[in-house]
PDB file of C-alpha atoms and ligand atoms in Angstrom:
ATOM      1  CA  UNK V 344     108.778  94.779  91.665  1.00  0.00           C
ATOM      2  CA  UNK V 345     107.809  92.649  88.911  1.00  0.00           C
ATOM      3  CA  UNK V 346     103.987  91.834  88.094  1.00  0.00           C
ATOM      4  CA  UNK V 347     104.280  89.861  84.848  1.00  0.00           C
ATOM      5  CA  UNK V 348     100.861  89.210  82.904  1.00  0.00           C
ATOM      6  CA  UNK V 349      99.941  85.547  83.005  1.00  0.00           C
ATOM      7  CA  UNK V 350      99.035  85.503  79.437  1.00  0.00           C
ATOM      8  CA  UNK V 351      96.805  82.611  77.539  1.00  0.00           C
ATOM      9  CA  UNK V 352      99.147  83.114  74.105  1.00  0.00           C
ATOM     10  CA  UNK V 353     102.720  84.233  74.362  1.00  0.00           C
ATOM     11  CA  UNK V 354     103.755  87.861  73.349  1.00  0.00           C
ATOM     12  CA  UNK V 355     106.440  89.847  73.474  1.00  0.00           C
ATOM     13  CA  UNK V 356     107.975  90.034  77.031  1.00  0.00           C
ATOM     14  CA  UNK V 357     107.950  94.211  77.492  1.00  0.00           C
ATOM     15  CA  UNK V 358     104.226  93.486  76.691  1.00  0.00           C
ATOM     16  CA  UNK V 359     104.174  90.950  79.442  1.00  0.00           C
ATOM     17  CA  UNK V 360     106.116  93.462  81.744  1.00  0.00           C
ATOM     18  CA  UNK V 361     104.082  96.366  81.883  1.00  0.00           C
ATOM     19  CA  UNK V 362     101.803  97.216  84.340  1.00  0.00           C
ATOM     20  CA  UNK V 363     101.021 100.510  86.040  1.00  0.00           C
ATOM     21  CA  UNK V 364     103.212 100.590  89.217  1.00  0.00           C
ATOM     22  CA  UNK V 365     102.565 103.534  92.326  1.00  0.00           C
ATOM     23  CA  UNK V 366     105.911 102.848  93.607  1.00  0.00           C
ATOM     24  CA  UNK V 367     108.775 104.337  92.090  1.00  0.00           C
ATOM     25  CA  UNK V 368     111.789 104.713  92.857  1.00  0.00           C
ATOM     26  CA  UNK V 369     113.031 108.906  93.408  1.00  0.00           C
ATOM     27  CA  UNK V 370     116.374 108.331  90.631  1.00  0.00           C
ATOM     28  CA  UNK V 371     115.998 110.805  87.975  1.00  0.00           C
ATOM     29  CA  UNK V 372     115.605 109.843  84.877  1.00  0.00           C
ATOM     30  CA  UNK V 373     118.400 109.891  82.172  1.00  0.00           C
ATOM     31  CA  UNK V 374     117.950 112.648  79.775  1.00  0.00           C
ATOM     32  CA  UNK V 375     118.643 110.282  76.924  1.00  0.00           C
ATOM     33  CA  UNK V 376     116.082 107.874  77.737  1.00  0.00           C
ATOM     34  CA  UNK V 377     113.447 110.961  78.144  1.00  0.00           C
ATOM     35  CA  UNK V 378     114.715 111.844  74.610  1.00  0.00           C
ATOM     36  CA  UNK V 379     114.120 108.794  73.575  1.00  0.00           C
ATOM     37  CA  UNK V 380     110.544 108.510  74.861  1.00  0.00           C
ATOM     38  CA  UNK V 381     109.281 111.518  73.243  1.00  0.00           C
ATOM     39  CA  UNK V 382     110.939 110.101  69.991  1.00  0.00           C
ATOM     40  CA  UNK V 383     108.761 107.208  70.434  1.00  0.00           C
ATOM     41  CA  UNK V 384     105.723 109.067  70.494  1.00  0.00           C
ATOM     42  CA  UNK V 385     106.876 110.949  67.442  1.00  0.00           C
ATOM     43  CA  UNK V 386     106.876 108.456  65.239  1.00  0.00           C
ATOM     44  CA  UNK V 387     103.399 107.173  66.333  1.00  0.00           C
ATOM     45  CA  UNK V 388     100.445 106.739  63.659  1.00  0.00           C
ATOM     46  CA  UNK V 389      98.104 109.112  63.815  1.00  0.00           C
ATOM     47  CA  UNK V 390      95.008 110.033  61.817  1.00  0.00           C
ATOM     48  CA  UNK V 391      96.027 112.055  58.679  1.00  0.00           C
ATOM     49  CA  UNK V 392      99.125 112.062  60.088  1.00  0.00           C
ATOM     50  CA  UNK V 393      97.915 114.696  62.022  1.00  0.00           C
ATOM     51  CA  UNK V 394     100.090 114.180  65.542  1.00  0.00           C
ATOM     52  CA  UNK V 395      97.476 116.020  67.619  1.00  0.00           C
ATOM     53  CA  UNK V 396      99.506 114.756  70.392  1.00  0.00           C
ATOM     54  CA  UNK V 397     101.085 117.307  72.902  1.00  0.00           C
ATOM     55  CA  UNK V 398     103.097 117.389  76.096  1.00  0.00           C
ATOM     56  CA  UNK V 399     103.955 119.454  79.116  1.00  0.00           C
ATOM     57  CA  UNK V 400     106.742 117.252  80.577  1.00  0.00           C
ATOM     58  CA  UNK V 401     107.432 118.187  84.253  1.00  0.00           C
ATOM     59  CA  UNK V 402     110.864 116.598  86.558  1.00  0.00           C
ATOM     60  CA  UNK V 403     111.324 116.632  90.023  1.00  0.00           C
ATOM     61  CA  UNK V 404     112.577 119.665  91.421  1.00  0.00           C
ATOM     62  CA  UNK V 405     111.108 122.254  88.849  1.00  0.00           C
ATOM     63  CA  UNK V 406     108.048 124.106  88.967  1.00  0.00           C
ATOM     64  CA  UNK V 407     106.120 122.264  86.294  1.00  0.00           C
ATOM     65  CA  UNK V 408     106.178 119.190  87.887  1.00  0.00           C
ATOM     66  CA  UNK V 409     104.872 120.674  91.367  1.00  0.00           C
ATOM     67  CA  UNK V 410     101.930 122.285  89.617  1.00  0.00           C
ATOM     68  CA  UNK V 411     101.249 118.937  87.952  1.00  0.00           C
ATOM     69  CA  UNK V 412     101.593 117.052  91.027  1.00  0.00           C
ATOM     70  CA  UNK V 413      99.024 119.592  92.638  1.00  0.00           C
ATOM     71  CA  UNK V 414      96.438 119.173  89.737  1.00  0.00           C
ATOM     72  CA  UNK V 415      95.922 115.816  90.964  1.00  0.00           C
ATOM     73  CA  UNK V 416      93.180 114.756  92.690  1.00  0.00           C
ATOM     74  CA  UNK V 417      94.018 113.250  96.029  1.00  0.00           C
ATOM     75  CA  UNK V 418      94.492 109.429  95.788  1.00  0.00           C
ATOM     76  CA  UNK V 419      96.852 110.521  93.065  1.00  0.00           C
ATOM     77  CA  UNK V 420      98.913 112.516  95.135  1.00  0.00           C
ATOM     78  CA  UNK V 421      99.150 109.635  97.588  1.00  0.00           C
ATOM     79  CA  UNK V 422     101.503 108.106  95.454  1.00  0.00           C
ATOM     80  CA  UNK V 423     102.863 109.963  92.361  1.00  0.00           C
ATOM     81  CA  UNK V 424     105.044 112.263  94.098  1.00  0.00           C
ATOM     82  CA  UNK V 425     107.627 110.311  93.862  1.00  0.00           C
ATOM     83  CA  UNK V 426     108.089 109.591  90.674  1.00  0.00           C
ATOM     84  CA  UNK V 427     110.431 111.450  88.362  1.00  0.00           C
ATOM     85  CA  UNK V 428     108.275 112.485  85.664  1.00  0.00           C
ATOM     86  CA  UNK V 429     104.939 114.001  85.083  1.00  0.00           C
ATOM     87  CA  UNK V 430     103.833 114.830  82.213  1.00  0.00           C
ATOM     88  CA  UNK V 431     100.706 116.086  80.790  1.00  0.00           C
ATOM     89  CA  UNK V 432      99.247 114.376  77.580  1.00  0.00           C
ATOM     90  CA  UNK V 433      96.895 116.615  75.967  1.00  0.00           C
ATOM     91  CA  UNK V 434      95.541 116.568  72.026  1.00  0.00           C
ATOM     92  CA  UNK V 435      94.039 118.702  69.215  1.00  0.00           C
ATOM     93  CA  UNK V 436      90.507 118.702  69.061  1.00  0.00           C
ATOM     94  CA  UNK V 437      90.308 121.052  65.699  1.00  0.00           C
ATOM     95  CA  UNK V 438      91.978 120.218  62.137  1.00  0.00           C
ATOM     96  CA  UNK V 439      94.630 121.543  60.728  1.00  0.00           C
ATOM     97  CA  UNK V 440      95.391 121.713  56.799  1.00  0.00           C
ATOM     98  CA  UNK V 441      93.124 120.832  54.421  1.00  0.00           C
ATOM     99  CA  UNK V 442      90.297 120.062  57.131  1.00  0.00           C
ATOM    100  CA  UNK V 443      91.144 123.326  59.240  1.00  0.00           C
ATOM    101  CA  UNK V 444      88.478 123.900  62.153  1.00  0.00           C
ATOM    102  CA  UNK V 445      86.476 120.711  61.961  1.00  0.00           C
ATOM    103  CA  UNK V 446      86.576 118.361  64.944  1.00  0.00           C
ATOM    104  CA  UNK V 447      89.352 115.951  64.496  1.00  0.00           C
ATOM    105  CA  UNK V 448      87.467 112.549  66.022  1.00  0.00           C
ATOM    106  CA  UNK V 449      90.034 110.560  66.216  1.00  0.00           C
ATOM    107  CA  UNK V 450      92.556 112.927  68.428  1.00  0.00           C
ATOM    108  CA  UNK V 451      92.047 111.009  71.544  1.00  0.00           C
ATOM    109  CA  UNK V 452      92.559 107.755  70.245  1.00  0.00           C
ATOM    110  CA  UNK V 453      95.902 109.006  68.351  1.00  0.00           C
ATOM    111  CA  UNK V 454      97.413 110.639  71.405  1.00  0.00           C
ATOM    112  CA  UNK V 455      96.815 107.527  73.248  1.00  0.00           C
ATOM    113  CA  UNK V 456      98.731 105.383  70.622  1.00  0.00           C
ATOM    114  CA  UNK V 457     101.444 108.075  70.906  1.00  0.00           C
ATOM    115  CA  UNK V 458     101.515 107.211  74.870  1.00  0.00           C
ATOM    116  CA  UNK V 459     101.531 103.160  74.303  1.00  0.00           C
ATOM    117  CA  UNK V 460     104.511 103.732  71.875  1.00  0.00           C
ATOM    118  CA  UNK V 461     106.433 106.202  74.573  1.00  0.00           C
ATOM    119  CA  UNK V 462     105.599 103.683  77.409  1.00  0.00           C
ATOM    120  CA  UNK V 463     107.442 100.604  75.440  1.00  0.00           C
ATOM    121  CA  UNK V 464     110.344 102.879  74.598  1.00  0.00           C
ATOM    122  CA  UNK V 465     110.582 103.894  78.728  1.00  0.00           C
ATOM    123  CA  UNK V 466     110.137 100.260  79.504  1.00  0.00           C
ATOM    124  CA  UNK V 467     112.937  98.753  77.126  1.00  0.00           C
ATOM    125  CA  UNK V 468     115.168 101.426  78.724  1.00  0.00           C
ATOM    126  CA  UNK V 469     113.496 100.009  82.257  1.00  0.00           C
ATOM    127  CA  UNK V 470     111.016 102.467  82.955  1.00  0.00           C
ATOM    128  CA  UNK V 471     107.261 102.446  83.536  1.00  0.00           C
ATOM    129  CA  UNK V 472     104.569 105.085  82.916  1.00  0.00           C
ATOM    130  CA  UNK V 473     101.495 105.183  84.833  1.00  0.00           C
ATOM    131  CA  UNK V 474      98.733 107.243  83.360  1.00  0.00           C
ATOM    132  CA  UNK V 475      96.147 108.803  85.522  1.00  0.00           C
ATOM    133  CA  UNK V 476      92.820 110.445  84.641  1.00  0.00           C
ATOM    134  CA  UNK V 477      92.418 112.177  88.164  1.00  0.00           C
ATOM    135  CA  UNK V 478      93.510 115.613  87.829  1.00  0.00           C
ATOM    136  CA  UNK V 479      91.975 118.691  87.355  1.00  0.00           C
ATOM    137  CA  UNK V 480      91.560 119.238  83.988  1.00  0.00           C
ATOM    138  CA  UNK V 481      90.414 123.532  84.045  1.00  0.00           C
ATOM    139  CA  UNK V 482      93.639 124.299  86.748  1.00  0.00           C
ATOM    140  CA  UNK V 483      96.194 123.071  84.453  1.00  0.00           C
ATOM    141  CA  UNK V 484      94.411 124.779  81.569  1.00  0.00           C
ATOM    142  CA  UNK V 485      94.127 127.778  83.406  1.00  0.00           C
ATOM    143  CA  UNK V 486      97.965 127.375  85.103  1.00  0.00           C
ATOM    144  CA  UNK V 487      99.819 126.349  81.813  1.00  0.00           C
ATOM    145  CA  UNK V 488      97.895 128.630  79.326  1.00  0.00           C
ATOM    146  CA  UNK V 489      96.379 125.607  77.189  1.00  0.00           C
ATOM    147  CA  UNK V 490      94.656 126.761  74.447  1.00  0.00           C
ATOM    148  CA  UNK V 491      90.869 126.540  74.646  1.00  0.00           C
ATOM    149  CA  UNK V 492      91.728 123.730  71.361  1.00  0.00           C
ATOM    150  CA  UNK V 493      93.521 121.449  73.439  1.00  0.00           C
ATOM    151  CA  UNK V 494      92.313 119.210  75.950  1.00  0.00           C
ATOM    152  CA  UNK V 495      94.277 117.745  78.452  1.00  0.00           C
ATOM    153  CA  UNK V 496      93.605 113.559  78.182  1.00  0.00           C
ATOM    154  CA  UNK V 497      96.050 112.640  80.738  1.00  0.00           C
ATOM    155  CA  UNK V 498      98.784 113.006  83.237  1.00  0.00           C
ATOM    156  CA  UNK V 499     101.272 109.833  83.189  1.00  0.00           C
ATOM    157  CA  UNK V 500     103.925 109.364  85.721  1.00  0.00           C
ATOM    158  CA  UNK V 501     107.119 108.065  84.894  1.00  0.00           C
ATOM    159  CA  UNK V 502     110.548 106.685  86.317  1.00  0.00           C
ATOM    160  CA  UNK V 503     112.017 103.661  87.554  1.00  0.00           C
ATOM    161  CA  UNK V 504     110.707 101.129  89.841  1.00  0.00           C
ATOM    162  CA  UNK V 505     110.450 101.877  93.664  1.00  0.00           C
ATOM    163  CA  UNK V 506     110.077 100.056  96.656  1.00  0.00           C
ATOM    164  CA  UNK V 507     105.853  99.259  97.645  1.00  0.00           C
ATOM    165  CA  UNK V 508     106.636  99.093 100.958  1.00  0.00           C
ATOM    166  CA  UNK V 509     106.670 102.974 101.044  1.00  0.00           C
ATOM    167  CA  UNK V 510     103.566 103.001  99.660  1.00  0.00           C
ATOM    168  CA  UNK V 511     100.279 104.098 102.233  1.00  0.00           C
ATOM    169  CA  UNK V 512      99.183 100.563 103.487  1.00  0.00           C
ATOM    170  CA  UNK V 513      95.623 100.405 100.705  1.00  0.00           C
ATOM    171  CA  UNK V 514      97.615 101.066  97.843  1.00  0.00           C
ATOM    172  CA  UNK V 515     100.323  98.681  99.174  1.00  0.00           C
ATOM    173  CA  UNK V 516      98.138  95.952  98.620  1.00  0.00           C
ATOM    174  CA  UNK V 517      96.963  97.017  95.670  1.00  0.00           C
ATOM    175  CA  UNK V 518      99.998  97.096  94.242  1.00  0.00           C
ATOM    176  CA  UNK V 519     100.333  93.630  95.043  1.00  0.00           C
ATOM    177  CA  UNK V 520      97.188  92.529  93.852  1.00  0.00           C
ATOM    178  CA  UNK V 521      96.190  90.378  91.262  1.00  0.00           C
ATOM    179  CA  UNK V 522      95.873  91.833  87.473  1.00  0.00           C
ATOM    180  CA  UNK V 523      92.400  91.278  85.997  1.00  0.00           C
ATOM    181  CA  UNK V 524      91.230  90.569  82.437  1.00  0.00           C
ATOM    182  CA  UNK V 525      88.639  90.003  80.274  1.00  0.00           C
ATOM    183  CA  UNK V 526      87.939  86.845  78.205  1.00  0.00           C
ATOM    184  CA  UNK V 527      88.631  86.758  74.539  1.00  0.00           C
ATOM    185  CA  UNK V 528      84.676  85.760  74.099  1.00  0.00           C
ATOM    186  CA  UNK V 529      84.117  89.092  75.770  1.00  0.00           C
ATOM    187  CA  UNK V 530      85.981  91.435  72.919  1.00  0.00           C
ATOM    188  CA  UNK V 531      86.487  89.711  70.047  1.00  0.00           C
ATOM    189  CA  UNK V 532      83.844  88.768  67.679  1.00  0.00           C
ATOM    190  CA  UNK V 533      83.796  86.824  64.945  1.00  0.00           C
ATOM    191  CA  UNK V 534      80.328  86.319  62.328  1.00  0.00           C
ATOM    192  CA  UNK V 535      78.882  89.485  64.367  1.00  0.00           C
ATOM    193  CA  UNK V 536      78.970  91.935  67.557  1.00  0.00           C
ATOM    194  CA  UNK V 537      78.928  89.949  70.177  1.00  0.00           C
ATOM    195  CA  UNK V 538      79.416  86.828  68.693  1.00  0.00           C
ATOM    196  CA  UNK V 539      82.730  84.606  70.134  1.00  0.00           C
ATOM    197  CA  UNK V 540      83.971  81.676  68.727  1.00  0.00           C
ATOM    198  CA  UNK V 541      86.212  79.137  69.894  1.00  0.00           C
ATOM    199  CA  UNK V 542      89.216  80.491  67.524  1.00  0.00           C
ATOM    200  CA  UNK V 543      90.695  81.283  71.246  1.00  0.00           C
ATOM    201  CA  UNK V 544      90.359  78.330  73.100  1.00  0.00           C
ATOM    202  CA  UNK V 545      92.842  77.380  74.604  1.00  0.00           C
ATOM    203  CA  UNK V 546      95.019  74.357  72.895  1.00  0.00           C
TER     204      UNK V 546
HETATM  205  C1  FMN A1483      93.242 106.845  80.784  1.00  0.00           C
HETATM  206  C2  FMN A1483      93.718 106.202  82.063  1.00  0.00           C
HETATM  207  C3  FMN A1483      93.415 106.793  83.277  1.00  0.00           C
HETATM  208  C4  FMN A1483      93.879 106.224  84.478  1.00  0.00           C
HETATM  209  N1  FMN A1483      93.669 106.892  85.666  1.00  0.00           N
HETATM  210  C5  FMN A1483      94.296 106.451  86.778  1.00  0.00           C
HETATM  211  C6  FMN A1483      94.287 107.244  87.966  1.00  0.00           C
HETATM  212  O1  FMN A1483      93.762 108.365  88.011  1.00  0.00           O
HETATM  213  N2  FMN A1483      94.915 106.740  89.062  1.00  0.00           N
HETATM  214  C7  FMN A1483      95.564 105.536  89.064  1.00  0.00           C
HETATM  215  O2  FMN A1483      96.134 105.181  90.092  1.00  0.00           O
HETATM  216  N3  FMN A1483      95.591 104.775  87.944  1.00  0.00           N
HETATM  217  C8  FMN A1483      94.993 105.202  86.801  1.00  0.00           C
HETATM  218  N4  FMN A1483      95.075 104.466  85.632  1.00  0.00           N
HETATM  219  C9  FMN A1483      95.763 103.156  85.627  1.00  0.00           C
HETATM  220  C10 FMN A1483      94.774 102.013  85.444  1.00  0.00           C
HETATM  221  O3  FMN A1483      94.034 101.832  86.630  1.00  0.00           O
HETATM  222  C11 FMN A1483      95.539 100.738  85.050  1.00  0.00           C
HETATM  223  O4  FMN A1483      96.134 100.925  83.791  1.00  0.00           O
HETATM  224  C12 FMN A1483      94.601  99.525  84.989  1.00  0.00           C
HETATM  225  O5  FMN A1483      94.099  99.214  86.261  1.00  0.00           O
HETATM  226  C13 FMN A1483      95.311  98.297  84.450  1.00  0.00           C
HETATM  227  O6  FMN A1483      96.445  98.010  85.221  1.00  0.00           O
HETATM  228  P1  FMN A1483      97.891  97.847  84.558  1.00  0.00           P
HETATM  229  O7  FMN A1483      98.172  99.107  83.779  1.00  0.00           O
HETATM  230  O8  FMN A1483      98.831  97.677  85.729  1.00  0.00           O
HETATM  231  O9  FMN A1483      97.847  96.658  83.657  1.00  0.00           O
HETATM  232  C14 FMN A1483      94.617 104.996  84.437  1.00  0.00           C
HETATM  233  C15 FMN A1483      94.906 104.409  83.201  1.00  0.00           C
HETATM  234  C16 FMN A1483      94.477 104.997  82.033  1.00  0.00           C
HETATM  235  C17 FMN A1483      94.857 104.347  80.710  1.00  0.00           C
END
């Protein structure tokens, strides 16, 4: 199913593709193209080029994926079952190198730039990822042996897209619901905080 952004401005079209689907579709995902999408997320930025980005990838039919799948708190598990893919997204909270032990502040922020770059590699090989922050965070500590310097940020599921009508009859029409954003005057400022100007109007 296709839910294209309506955009104001035109950007690139896997921008305009991407949304957060619940329905996907049960074909496995090539191993290539899972290759590929850690690759991307390699070769994010990251403060200090620190890469405190890292992942516990689970697939369909082995045991990491089931314990994933049972972290998740119930509306999850409603629908990400049948996806492919998950995988848990989790960063460095503490330096390494020169800065050893000190709280690295920007961790979160560069493991989620490591998941927008993995999530346009899966779509240009036509894939989505849909991150969820439902899950419980201590049982797949405790289940996968994170270290108490890791936090898990995220679990995303990935795969191909499926049919909606499968889908329990809320989150059906969710899924075809409309996609909601903010203004431009609402985020971006010019002169001070809060501040808009008409630089986005439309013309
Ligand atoms: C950090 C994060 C946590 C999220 N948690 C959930 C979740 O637990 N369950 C869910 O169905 N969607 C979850 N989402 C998906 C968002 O609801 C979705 O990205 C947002 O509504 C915008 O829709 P779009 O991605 O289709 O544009 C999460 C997204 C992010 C980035």
């Amino acid at each position: 199913m296709e839910k294209e952004a309506i955009t104001i401005f035109n950007v690139h079209p896997l921008l305009k593709r991407r949304w957060s689907p619940r329905a996907f579709s049960d074909r496995a995902i090539e191993k290539e193209k899972v290759q590929r999408m850690f690759e991307a997320a390699r070769w994010a930025p990251s403060s200090m080029n620190e890469q405190p980005w890292r992942f516990i990838m689970g697939l369909k039919g082995d045991s990491t994926y089931e314990v994933i799948f049972s972290s998740l708190v119930e509306f999850n598990r409603l629908w990400a079952g049948t996806a492919p893919m998950l995988t848990i997204s989790c960063g460095k909270m503490i330096h390494s190198g020169k800065n050893e032990g000190k709280p690295n502040e920007s961790f979160a922020y560069d493991v989620g730039q490591s998941l927008a770059h993995l999530t346009f590699q899966a779509m240009s090989d036509g894939l989505f990822v849909h991150q969820m922050g439902g899950f419980d965070k201590e049982s797949l500590q405790e289940s996968f042996k994170i270290p108490d310097q890791y936090s898990p940020l995220t679990v995303f599921a990935a795969g191909y897209p499926g049919d909606p009508g499968v889908l329990h009859p809320n989150l059906r029409k969710m899924e075809y619901g409309d996609r909601i954003r903010k203004d431009f005057h609402s985020f971006v400022f010019m002169g001070e905080f809060g501040k808009s100007s008409d630089f986005f109007n439309e013309v």
